[in-house]
Amino acid sequence: MAFVLKSDNESLAMNGLHLNGQDSLVQALLTDFYQITMCYAHWMNKKSESHAVFDLYFRKNPFHGEYTIFAGLEDCLRFVENFRFSSSDLEYIRQVLPNAEEGFFQYLAELDCAKVRIEGIPEGTVVFPKVPLLIVSGPIGICQLLETTLLNLVNYASLVATNASRFKLAAGDLQLLEFGLRRAQGPNGGLSASKYCYVGGFDGTSNVLAGKLYGIPVKGTQAHSFICSFSSEADLNIRNITVEGKEIDLYESSKQKLTWLMNTINWGVARSELSQGELASFVAYAIAFPTSFLALIDTYDVLRSGLINFLSVALALHDLGYRSLGVRIDSGDLSYLSKEIRIRFKKVAQADPNLSFVASLTIVASNDINEETIISLNEQKHEINAYGVGTHLVTCQKQPALGCVYKLVSCDGEPKIKLSQDVSKITIPCKKLCFRVYGKSGNPILDLMTIRGDEDFTQFETDADGNKVEFQASRTEKYEGSILCRHPFEEGRRCLVSAECQIHRLHRVYWDGEVKEKLPTLPEIREHVFSELSKLRADHKRYLNPTPYKVSVSSILFDFLHEQWLKNAPICQLE
């Protein structure tokens, strides 16, 4: 199994994760082979204790958007907290590295993350390209071994949380339910999807194990197979429902309500055309769940069978003191059907003053919903109250990977840069301080990176608690009361940040031999996502042609970056 579950009498720690808060597959050997070969080469070269700094970041926002949600931080911390090679791990490494010296295995046997330091952006924060999500520092041997697993834990979590948040922005206040387990990439992919879709803004999941592990509300109704399993009332082995000690034949009551509906409203269909098996299935389900009855009504015909049968049962339940929830449609023209269903709900409500609740019953829509579908339905003025989303959400069909990278930026105090003909792949060397700048409106206007130790920013070295602090004037520029912010690679793109702006330092120390911060619960991370998105300007979040968010470097870092670029780039010789 992917998860090792504690016994029922043991309390769940952190966000419902097990094995000390960690998926049992997330272990030291969950890495790429070349991480181990590089570690061995460092050890052979007596360089494994050299102090290294790595930045984990991404180069481009996903889904043609201009923001990303950072997720997976706690999973990373639980991984480093439990990082150790077991005896069976070492035995396997001996098999794949048969010529390695025995001392290396002793080194691995004693290796843990006690000397590692991880600075991170709080989970659920809106983040942007180039800015490190994690800054990992410590001995290069262990830091190198962490790379693949940290990328694995951050990449998908951040991608699917961002995808979920985009669905939430499109849907607005409507309820969103994640139904993606059956389409997810394996059991672990399904669990991760449920967890981080909830973080990104979804209200519930169909995934029962995710509900148990993470405390996410579980939701569901019935499938077409349940409806089809009933052919007539003869399949109803239980017809009665007990109310205040009395046995009531719910099927007979539903048939009486059906008669009233057919006589009161013109449905455009003969009663004989309604599916008797469908009515029987609704009665069976309502008997099992009288307080939360919600019916799937598109098995045969939404408007000429399913809706009428649902209302018959819902009105019978109403007479017994139960309020049904509504209907789900899983096929057809969702906009048209939702509007027609609402019209009929209102007709029933108008036919009897005691049935006013029917007008506002919930309509849930599913059937291969994606972000574009929701936007289109909005334009068509639909009457849908909730969406059930699966495939397009959990598989992130529009973009299947975020593309986070883990790059060395310093080793033994010497800055390191990776060059490329593709400018977007050039790294920004040195250990950095990163800030978010807020304008007069309170919205973030740019992220700013500078060299750690830059005199203008020394006041922020210990200010990692998110307090707002005013800028000092730059010592390198002649702009009194302002700071010059520059595009990392394009010399002509620059802007001035007013002294009236406020700033937050982005990173906190989350790991320094042990977890250093109290970690938030999933609901707290989810609320942080909502708060972050509410602060972001609408033009950065819009679906079509969103405005790019500025990610800048200070003048000192700009000069340093280009100095290192020229220093390390070979000069071609022409003859």
XYZ file of C-alpha atoms in Angstrom:
575
model
C 0.000 0.000 0.000
C 1.044 3.547 -0.601
C 0.127 4.642 2.905
C 0.910 2.956 6.201
C -2.096 3.586 8.444
C -1.931 3.879 12.209
C -4.391 1.986 14.343
C -7.735 3.671 14.916
C -6.941 4.611 18.509
C -3.909 6.647 17.514
C -4.430 10.319 16.789
C -3.760 11.743 13.355
C -0.802 14.104 13.236
C -0.459 17.230 11.140
C -2.727 17.164 8.069
C -3.807 13.560 8.386
C -0.611 12.076 6.951
C 0.734 8.881 8.411
C 4.129 7.356 9.164
C 5.220 10.471 11.071
C 3.264 12.668 8.690
C 4.829 11.183 5.584
C 3.622 9.080 2.690
C 5.448 5.772 3.102
C 6.671 5.918 -0.498
C 8.415 9.238 0.146
C 11.774 7.989 1.358
C 15.475 8.427 0.690
C 15.527 6.070 -2.313
C 12.723 7.955 -4.053
C 15.300 9.759 -6.155
C 17.072 9.650 -9.497
C 20.075 7.365 -9.763
C 22.391 10.187 -10.778
C 21.798 11.910 -7.436
C 23.488 8.941 -5.756
C 26.304 8.786 -8.303
C 26.975 12.536 -7.883
C 26.908 12.125 -4.122
C 29.479 9.330 -4.399
C 31.688 11.446 -6.649
C 31.519 14.318 -4.132
C 32.400 11.880 -1.342
C 35.320 10.442 -3.319
C 36.549 13.987 -3.938
C 36.238 14.775 -0.202
C 33.786 17.509 -1.150
C 30.565 16.113 0.300
C 30.693 18.558 3.238
C 31.194 21.655 1.054
C 28.522 24.221 1.872
C 26.057 24.569 -0.996
C 22.966 26.654 -1.664
C 20.236 25.476 -4.037
C 17.193 27.395 -5.288
C 14.001 25.497 -6.109
C 11.846 27.558 -8.477
C 9.906 27.452 -11.746
C 10.440 29.405 -14.944
C 6.911 29.982 -16.251
C 3.429 30.162 -14.766
C 1.168 27.278 -15.825
C -2.064 27.253 -17.865
C -1.156 30.431 -19.802
C -1.751 32.337 -16.577
C 0.258 34.835 -14.579
C 0.262 33.317 -11.088
C 0.950 30.027 -9.318
C -0.050 28.650 -5.900
C 2.857 27.219 -3.895
C 1.943 23.880 -2.324
C 3.746 20.828 -0.963
C 5.870 22.551 1.687
C 4.770 20.370 4.585
C 5.361 17.226 2.544
C 8.921 18.445 1.921
C 9.499 19.085 5.614
C 8.189 15.651 6.587
C 10.508 14.127 4.002
C 13.652 15.805 5.335
C 12.544 15.119 8.906
C 12.466 11.381 8.210
C 15.336 11.197 5.712
C 17.504 8.144 6.448
C 18.806 5.230 4.405
C 17.656 1.881 5.790
C 19.835 -1.206 5.823
C 17.901 -2.610 2.865
C 18.401 0.707 1.029
C 22.147 0.445 1.540
C 22.156 -3.168 0.405
C 20.403 -2.165 -2.804
C 22.794 0.732 -3.446
C 25.654 -1.764 -3.067
C 24.096 -3.762 -5.894
C 23.776 -0.797 -8.269
C 27.184 0.644 -7.262
C 29.212 -2.583 -6.934
C 32.571 -0.802 -7.167
C 31.887 1.907 -4.574
C 34.196 2.028 -1.554
C 32.798 0.712 1.727
C 33.322 4.039 3.447
C 30.655 5.593 1.248
C 28.040 3.241 2.640
C 29.066 4.143 6.171
C 28.644 7.805 5.159
C 25.156 7.087 3.809
C 24.204 5.072 6.894
C 24.886 8.076 9.125
C 23.422 10.677 6.771
C 20.436 12.797 7.800
C 19.271 16.389 7.423
C 20.582 17.729 10.718
C 22.938 20.125 8.884
C 20.396 21.214 6.289
C 18.590 24.566 6.382
C 15.441 25.201 4.350
C 13.920 28.615 3.859
C 10.533 28.597 2.200
C 7.619 30.743 1.173
C 4.525 29.977 3.293
C 2.382 27.251 1.747
C -0.615 28.578 -0.150
C 1.127 31.810 -1.172
C 0.742 33.161 -4.696
C 4.189 32.876 -6.318
C 5.864 33.834 -9.570
C 8.666 32.621 -11.881
C 12.336 32.846 -10.903
C 11.619 33.549 -7.223
C 12.839 30.584 -5.127
C 10.037 28.632 -3.494
C 12.628 26.880 -1.343
C 16.220 27.846 -0.558
C 18.076 24.701 0.523
C 21.515 25.062 2.083
C 23.932 22.704 3.789
C 26.513 20.042 2.862
C 26.395 19.488 -0.886
C 26.218 15.707 -0.538
C 22.915 15.646 1.322
C 21.481 18.695 -0.495
C 22.097 16.971 -3.823
C 20.282 13.850 -2.634
C 17.193 15.895 -1.726
C 16.706 17.377 -5.207
C 14.475 14.879 -7.002
C 12.151 14.216 -4.083
C 11.665 17.882 -3.264
C 10.852 18.580 -6.915
C 8.413 15.680 -6.987
C 6.644 16.931 -3.858
C 6.370 20.548 -5.031
C 5.737 20.201 -8.776
C 2.401 18.404 -8.851
C 1.081 19.855 -5.594
C 1.621 23.410 -6.840
C 0.322 22.596 -10.327
C -2.965 21.025 -9.228
C -3.546 23.612 -6.488
C -3.116 26.322 -9.126
C -5.477 24.493 -11.481
C -8.068 24.200 -8.714
C -7.751 27.897 -7.920
C -8.404 28.778 -11.566
C -11.584 26.667 -11.532
C -12.580 28.507 -8.355
C -11.998 31.911 -9.959
C -14.132 30.863 -12.936
C -16.921 29.396 -10.806
C -17.066 32.238 -8.290
C -19.261 31.441 -5.295
C -20.561 28.156 -6.718
C -19.684 24.945 -4.926
C -16.886 22.863 -6.460
C -16.541 19.116 -5.900
C -13.505 17.078 -6.944
C -14.496 13.761 -8.566
C -11.126 12.830 -10.083
C -9.911 9.715 -8.258
C -10.813 7.259 -11.022
C -8.982 9.362 -13.635
C -5.922 10.270 -11.541
C -2.415 8.961 -12.185
C -2.444 6.130 -9.668
C -3.441 5.966 -5.984
C -0.874 8.515 -4.807
C -1.783 10.876 -7.622
C -5.431 10.580 -6.625
C -4.720 11.347 -2.977
C -2.441 14.262 -3.803
C -5.055 15.651 -6.199
C -7.808 15.526 -3.585
C -5.598 17.175 -0.973
C -4.315 20.023 -3.106
C -7.577 20.642 -4.985
C -9.071 21.319 -1.566
C -6.195 23.691 -0.828
C -6.800 25.426 -4.168
C -10.451 26.117 -3.414
C -12.578 23.012 -3.962
C -15.200 22.360 -1.304
C -15.251 18.581 -1.189
C -14.040 15.330 -2.729
C -15.457 11.966 -3.712
C -12.227 10.355 -2.438
C -13.103 8.621 0.837
C -9.498 7.890 1.834
C -8.579 11.531 1.285
C -11.466 12.450 3.551
C -10.118 10.159 6.272
C -6.489 11.192 5.928
C -6.898 14.934 5.415
C -10.282 15.796 6.886
C -11.692 16.962 3.534
C -15.516 16.862 3.306
C -16.601 13.845 1.232
C -19.464 14.185 -1.250
C -21.296 11.907 -3.657
C -24.688 10.771 -4.910
C -25.242 7.752 -7.117
C -24.089 6.439 -10.492
C -26.162 5.505 -13.524
C -25.575 1.859 -12.619
C -27.585 2.343 -9.417
C -30.509 3.818 -11.362
C -30.317 1.092 -14.009
C -30.321 -1.681 -11.385
C -34.034 -0.980 -10.748
C -36.583 -2.012 -13.413
C -39.830 -1.509 -11.530
C -41.326 -1.208 -8.087
C -40.853 -4.978 -7.745
C -37.157 -4.273 -7.158
C -38.026 -2.258 -4.051
C -37.553 -4.741 -1.221
C -37.948 -1.919 1.291
C -40.691 0.634 0.564
C -41.288 2.070 4.001
C -39.558 4.870 5.838
C -39.958 5.339 9.604
C -41.030 8.800 10.752
C -41.800 9.438 14.426
C -42.379 5.743 14.972
C -44.743 5.376 12.008
C -44.070 3.304 8.905
C -44.777 5.284 5.737
C -44.814 3.708 2.272
C -42.557 6.214 0.488
C -43.104 4.656 -2.926
C -46.894 4.971 -2.643
C -46.529 8.548 -1.363
C -44.244 9.361 -4.294
C -46.777 7.963 -6.779
C -49.444 10.221 -5.246
C -47.156 13.233 -5.650
C -46.465 12.155 -9.212
C -50.193 12.198 -9.904
C -50.444 15.727 -8.486
C -47.482 16.913 -10.565
C -48.859 15.462 -13.792
C -52.299 17.007 -13.171
C -50.955 20.417 -12.107
C -48.193 21.126 -14.640
C -47.877 20.359 -18.349
C -44.628 18.355 -18.615
C -44.991 17.550 -22.319
C -44.891 13.816 -21.684
C -47.393 11.070 -20.885
C -47.134 9.460 -17.473
C -46.716 6.084 -19.101
C -43.449 7.295 -20.636
C -41.814 7.937 -17.256
C -39.312 5.294 -16.132
C -40.804 3.233 -13.297
C -37.403 1.769 -12.516
C -35.942 5.261 -12.139
C -38.691 6.221 -9.687
C -38.068 3.042 -7.715
C -34.326 3.763 -7.573
C -34.948 7.292 -6.298
C -37.248 5.952 -3.586
C -34.660 3.365 -2.535
C -31.959 6.010 -2.282
C -34.225 8.462 -0.479
C -35.105 5.815 2.117
C -31.375 5.336 2.729
C -30.578 9.086 2.772
C -33.762 11.045 3.516
C -31.896 14.091 4.885
C -29.521 14.449 1.918
C -31.438 13.202 -1.092
C -29.849 14.393 -4.360
C -30.710 12.467 -7.523
C -28.874 11.815 -10.786
C -31.609 12.543 -13.339
C -30.069 12.022 -16.790
C -30.076 8.208 -16.986
C -33.054 8.182 -19.403
C -34.304 11.702 -20.065
C -33.677 14.721 -17.867
C -36.865 16.721 -18.525
C -39.271 13.933 -19.503
C -38.486 11.425 -16.774
C -35.666 12.108 -14.325
C -36.770 15.543 -13.114
C -40.418 14.518 -12.689
C -39.510 11.347 -10.784
C -37.136 13.302 -8.555
C -39.791 15.887 -7.715
C -42.294 13.144 -6.887
C -39.931 11.712 -4.265
C -38.781 15.134 -3.029
C -42.375 16.275 -2.408
C -43.191 13.018 -0.623
C -40.141 13.519 1.615
C -41.213 17.103 2.246
C -44.539 15.918 3.640
C -42.551 13.772 6.085
C -40.384 16.686 7.238
C -37.312 16.097 5.032
C -35.781 18.681 2.689
C -34.189 17.218 -0.454
C -31.001 18.794 -1.779
C -31.464 18.779 -5.545
C -30.413 17.076 -8.764
C -27.278 16.242 -10.753
C -26.985 16.236 -14.544
C -24.056 14.415 -16.115
C -24.718 14.779 -19.843
C -26.359 16.955 -22.462
C -26.469 20.722 -22.897
C -25.741 21.746 -19.326
C -26.728 25.391 -19.754
C -30.041 24.649 -21.466
C -30.929 21.821 -19.111
C -30.093 23.813 -15.978
C -32.323 26.693 -17.109
C -35.181 24.360 -18.009
C -34.867 22.549 -14.681
C -34.975 25.866 -12.824
C -38.070 26.946 -14.763
C -39.830 23.738 -13.736
C -38.665 24.070 -10.137
C -40.248 27.530 -10.041
C -43.480 26.272 -11.572
C -43.810 23.688 -8.827
C -43.037 26.315 -6.183
C -45.706 28.628 -7.625
C -48.275 25.842 -7.718
C -48.305 25.507 -3.930
C -47.107 28.146 -1.418
C -45.865 25.374 0.871
C -43.415 24.274 -1.830
C -41.471 27.541 -2.155
C -38.238 25.712 -1.271
C -38.362 23.849 -4.601
C -37.474 27.028 -6.534
C -34.006 27.111 -4.966
C -33.100 23.426 -5.043
C -29.500 22.730 -6.021
C -28.500 21.827 -9.561
C -25.154 20.034 -9.811
C -23.457 19.676 -13.196
C -20.701 17.257 -14.150
C -19.561 15.708 -17.470
C -15.982 16.536 -18.459
C -16.043 20.037 -16.985
C -13.005 22.229 -17.613
C -12.167 25.874 -16.971
C -13.358 26.948 -20.416
C -16.659 25.094 -19.922
C -17.397 27.064 -16.768
C -16.531 30.379 -18.438
C -18.785 29.506 -21.373
C -21.629 28.494 -19.068
C -21.256 31.806 -17.235
C -21.716 33.632 -20.533
C -24.869 31.585 -21.197
C -26.424 32.617 -17.857
C -26.769 29.058 -16.561
C -28.715 28.041 -13.442
C -26.091 25.664 -12.018
C -25.244 25.781 -8.294
C -22.336 23.340 -8.119
C -19.853 21.560 -10.370
C -18.404 18.089 -10.079
C -15.011 18.117 -11.815
C -12.710 15.180 -12.468
C -10.436 14.502 -15.422
C -9.449 18.025 -16.447
C -8.804 18.979 -12.827
C -6.659 16.159 -11.461
C -4.740 15.361 -14.661
C -4.156 19.053 -15.439
C -4.787 18.279 -19.104
C -4.021 21.814 -20.218
C -0.481 21.522 -18.773
C 0.641 18.247 -17.209
C 3.764 19.560 -15.424
C 4.852 22.771 -13.721
C 8.545 22.446 -14.514
C 10.174 23.332 -11.197
C 13.967 23.148 -11.180
C 16.583 22.861 -8.433
C 19.722 24.821 -9.221
C 23.033 25.337 -7.429
C 23.578 29.076 -6.829
C 26.509 28.995 -4.398
C 29.184 26.554 -3.232
C 31.620 27.305 -0.422
C 30.680 30.969 -0.697
C 31.431 31.159 -4.421
C 28.484 32.139 -6.643
C 27.462 29.611 -9.272
C 25.650 30.320 -12.527
C 24.247 28.029 -15.210
C 24.342 29.596 -18.682
C 22.193 28.805 -21.694
C 21.416 30.174 -25.137
C 17.846 30.193 -23.855
C 17.957 33.228 -21.555
C 15.032 31.936 -19.469
C 17.229 29.024 -18.365
C 20.081 31.175 -17.051
C 20.199 30.947 -13.271
C 20.559 33.890 -10.902
C 23.645 33.202 -8.769
C 24.177 33.668 -5.006
C 21.987 33.236 -1.971
C 19.232 35.819 -2.194
C 16.822 37.839 -0.115
C 13.369 37.995 -1.696
C 10.616 40.498 -1.016
C 7.082 41.259 -2.104
C 6.325 44.921 -2.679
C 2.832 46.303 -2.060
C 1.505 49.460 -3.675
C -0.721 52.168 -2.218
C -3.813 50.130 -3.066
C -2.574 47.230 -0.927
C -2.071 44.988 -3.950
C 1.293 43.340 -4.634
C 3.020 45.128 -7.506
C 6.312 43.243 -7.854
C 8.645 40.700 -6.284
C 12.210 41.859 -5.712
C 15.339 39.759 -5.273
C 18.667 41.052 -4.000
C 21.998 39.720 -2.796
C 22.038 38.591 0.802
C 24.153 41.185 2.575
C 23.102 44.097 0.350
C 23.347 47.074 2.730
C 19.942 48.388 1.668
C 18.290 45.233 2.900
C 20.272 44.224 5.988
C 17.384 45.390 8.149
C 15.359 42.492 6.748
C 17.875 39.755 7.542
C 15.939 38.657 10.649
C 12.536 40.014 9.650
C 11.041 36.747 8.445
C 7.681 37.039 10.193
C 5.913 38.912 7.420
C 5.760 42.326 9.065
C 5.391 45.291 6.732
C 8.519 47.437 6.576
C 9.298 50.539 4.568
C 12.099 50.669 2.031
C 15.324 52.522 2.641
C 16.610 54.667 -0.201
C 19.033 52.846 -2.471
C 22.708 53.550 -1.928
C 23.512 52.627 -5.538
C 21.078 54.864 -7.384
C 20.432 58.600 -7.403
C 16.686 58.299 -6.940
C 15.992 59.831 -3.553
C 13.344 57.950 -1.627
C 12.946 55.233 -4.255
C 14.550 51.961 -5.286
C 15.374 51.040 -8.851
C 14.060 47.577 -9.726
C 15.400 45.886 -12.835
C 14.439 43.008 -15.091
C 17.051 40.278 -14.507
C 18.080 39.995 -18.162
C 16.713 42.960 -20.118
C 18.632 46.139 -19.400
C 15.985 48.545 -20.672
C 13.183 47.186 -18.496
C 13.218 48.851 -15.093
C 10.966 50.720 -12.698
C 11.128 52.817 -9.549
C 9.507 51.686 -6.321
C 8.244 54.553 -4.198
C 9.306 54.953 -0.590
C 5.602 54.882 0.272
C 5.393 51.247 -0.759
C 5.544 48.506 1.838
C 7.382 45.234 1.722
C 7.139 41.700 3.063
C 10.044 39.339 3.201
C 8.895 36.208 1.388
C 10.888 33.438 3.080
C 10.856 31.982 6.562
C 13.206 29.409 8.056
C 11.136 26.221 8.144
C 13.911 23.713 8.752
C 17.258 24.044 10.499
C 17.992 20.567 11.788
C 14.358 20.426 12.882
C 11.024 22.001 11.973
C 11.242 25.627 13.103
C 7.724 26.912 12.360
C 4.281 25.789 13.470
C 2.740 24.400 10.313
C -0.791 25.392 9.312
C -3.654 22.947 8.836
C -5.128 22.310 5.402
C -8.114 24.615 6.065
C -5.685 27.346 7.159
C -3.608 26.903 3.988
C -6.830 27.036 1.961
C -7.866 30.295 3.619
C -4.392 31.677 2.925
C -4.880 30.879 -0.767
C -8.167 32.801 -0.770
C -6.528 35.737 0.997
C -3.601 35.793 -1.420
C -5.817 35.690 -4.499
C -8.056 38.444 -3.122
C -5.012 40.744 -2.909
C -3.839 40.017 -6.446
C -5.050 42.493 -9.045
C -7.874 41.250 -11.273
C -5.855 41.774 -14.467
C -3.219 39.313 -13.228
C -5.946 36.677 -12.690
C -8.083 37.099 -15.802
C -8.450 34.195 -18.210
C -7.532 35.963 -21.461
C -4.251 37.853 -21.791
C -3.525 38.346 -18.087
C -1.086 41.124 -17.211
C 2.390 39.731 -16.389
C 3.448 40.269 -12.789
C 6.848 41.933 -12.386
C 9.720 39.920 -10.929
C 12.733 42.168 -10.493
C 16.233 42.270 -9.085
C 17.962 45.091 -7.256
C 20.627 47.115 -9.053
C 23.342 45.342 -7.084
C 22.066 41.882 -8.036
C 21.576 42.968 -11.667
C 25.199 44.107 -11.911
C 26.412 40.982 -10.106
C 24.388 38.651 -12.334
C 25.730 40.189 -15.537
C 29.268 40.225 -14.160
C 29.040 36.496 -13.468
C 27.431 35.933 -16.845
C 30.344 37.558 -18.669
C 32.888 35.942 -16.367
C 31.636 32.421 -17.123
C 30.633 32.762 -20.770
C 33.437 31.739 -23.136
C 34.407 34.238 -25.826
C 34.321 32.803 -29.303
C 37.302 33.406 -31.575
C 36.778 34.263 -35.219
C 39.459 33.678 -37.812
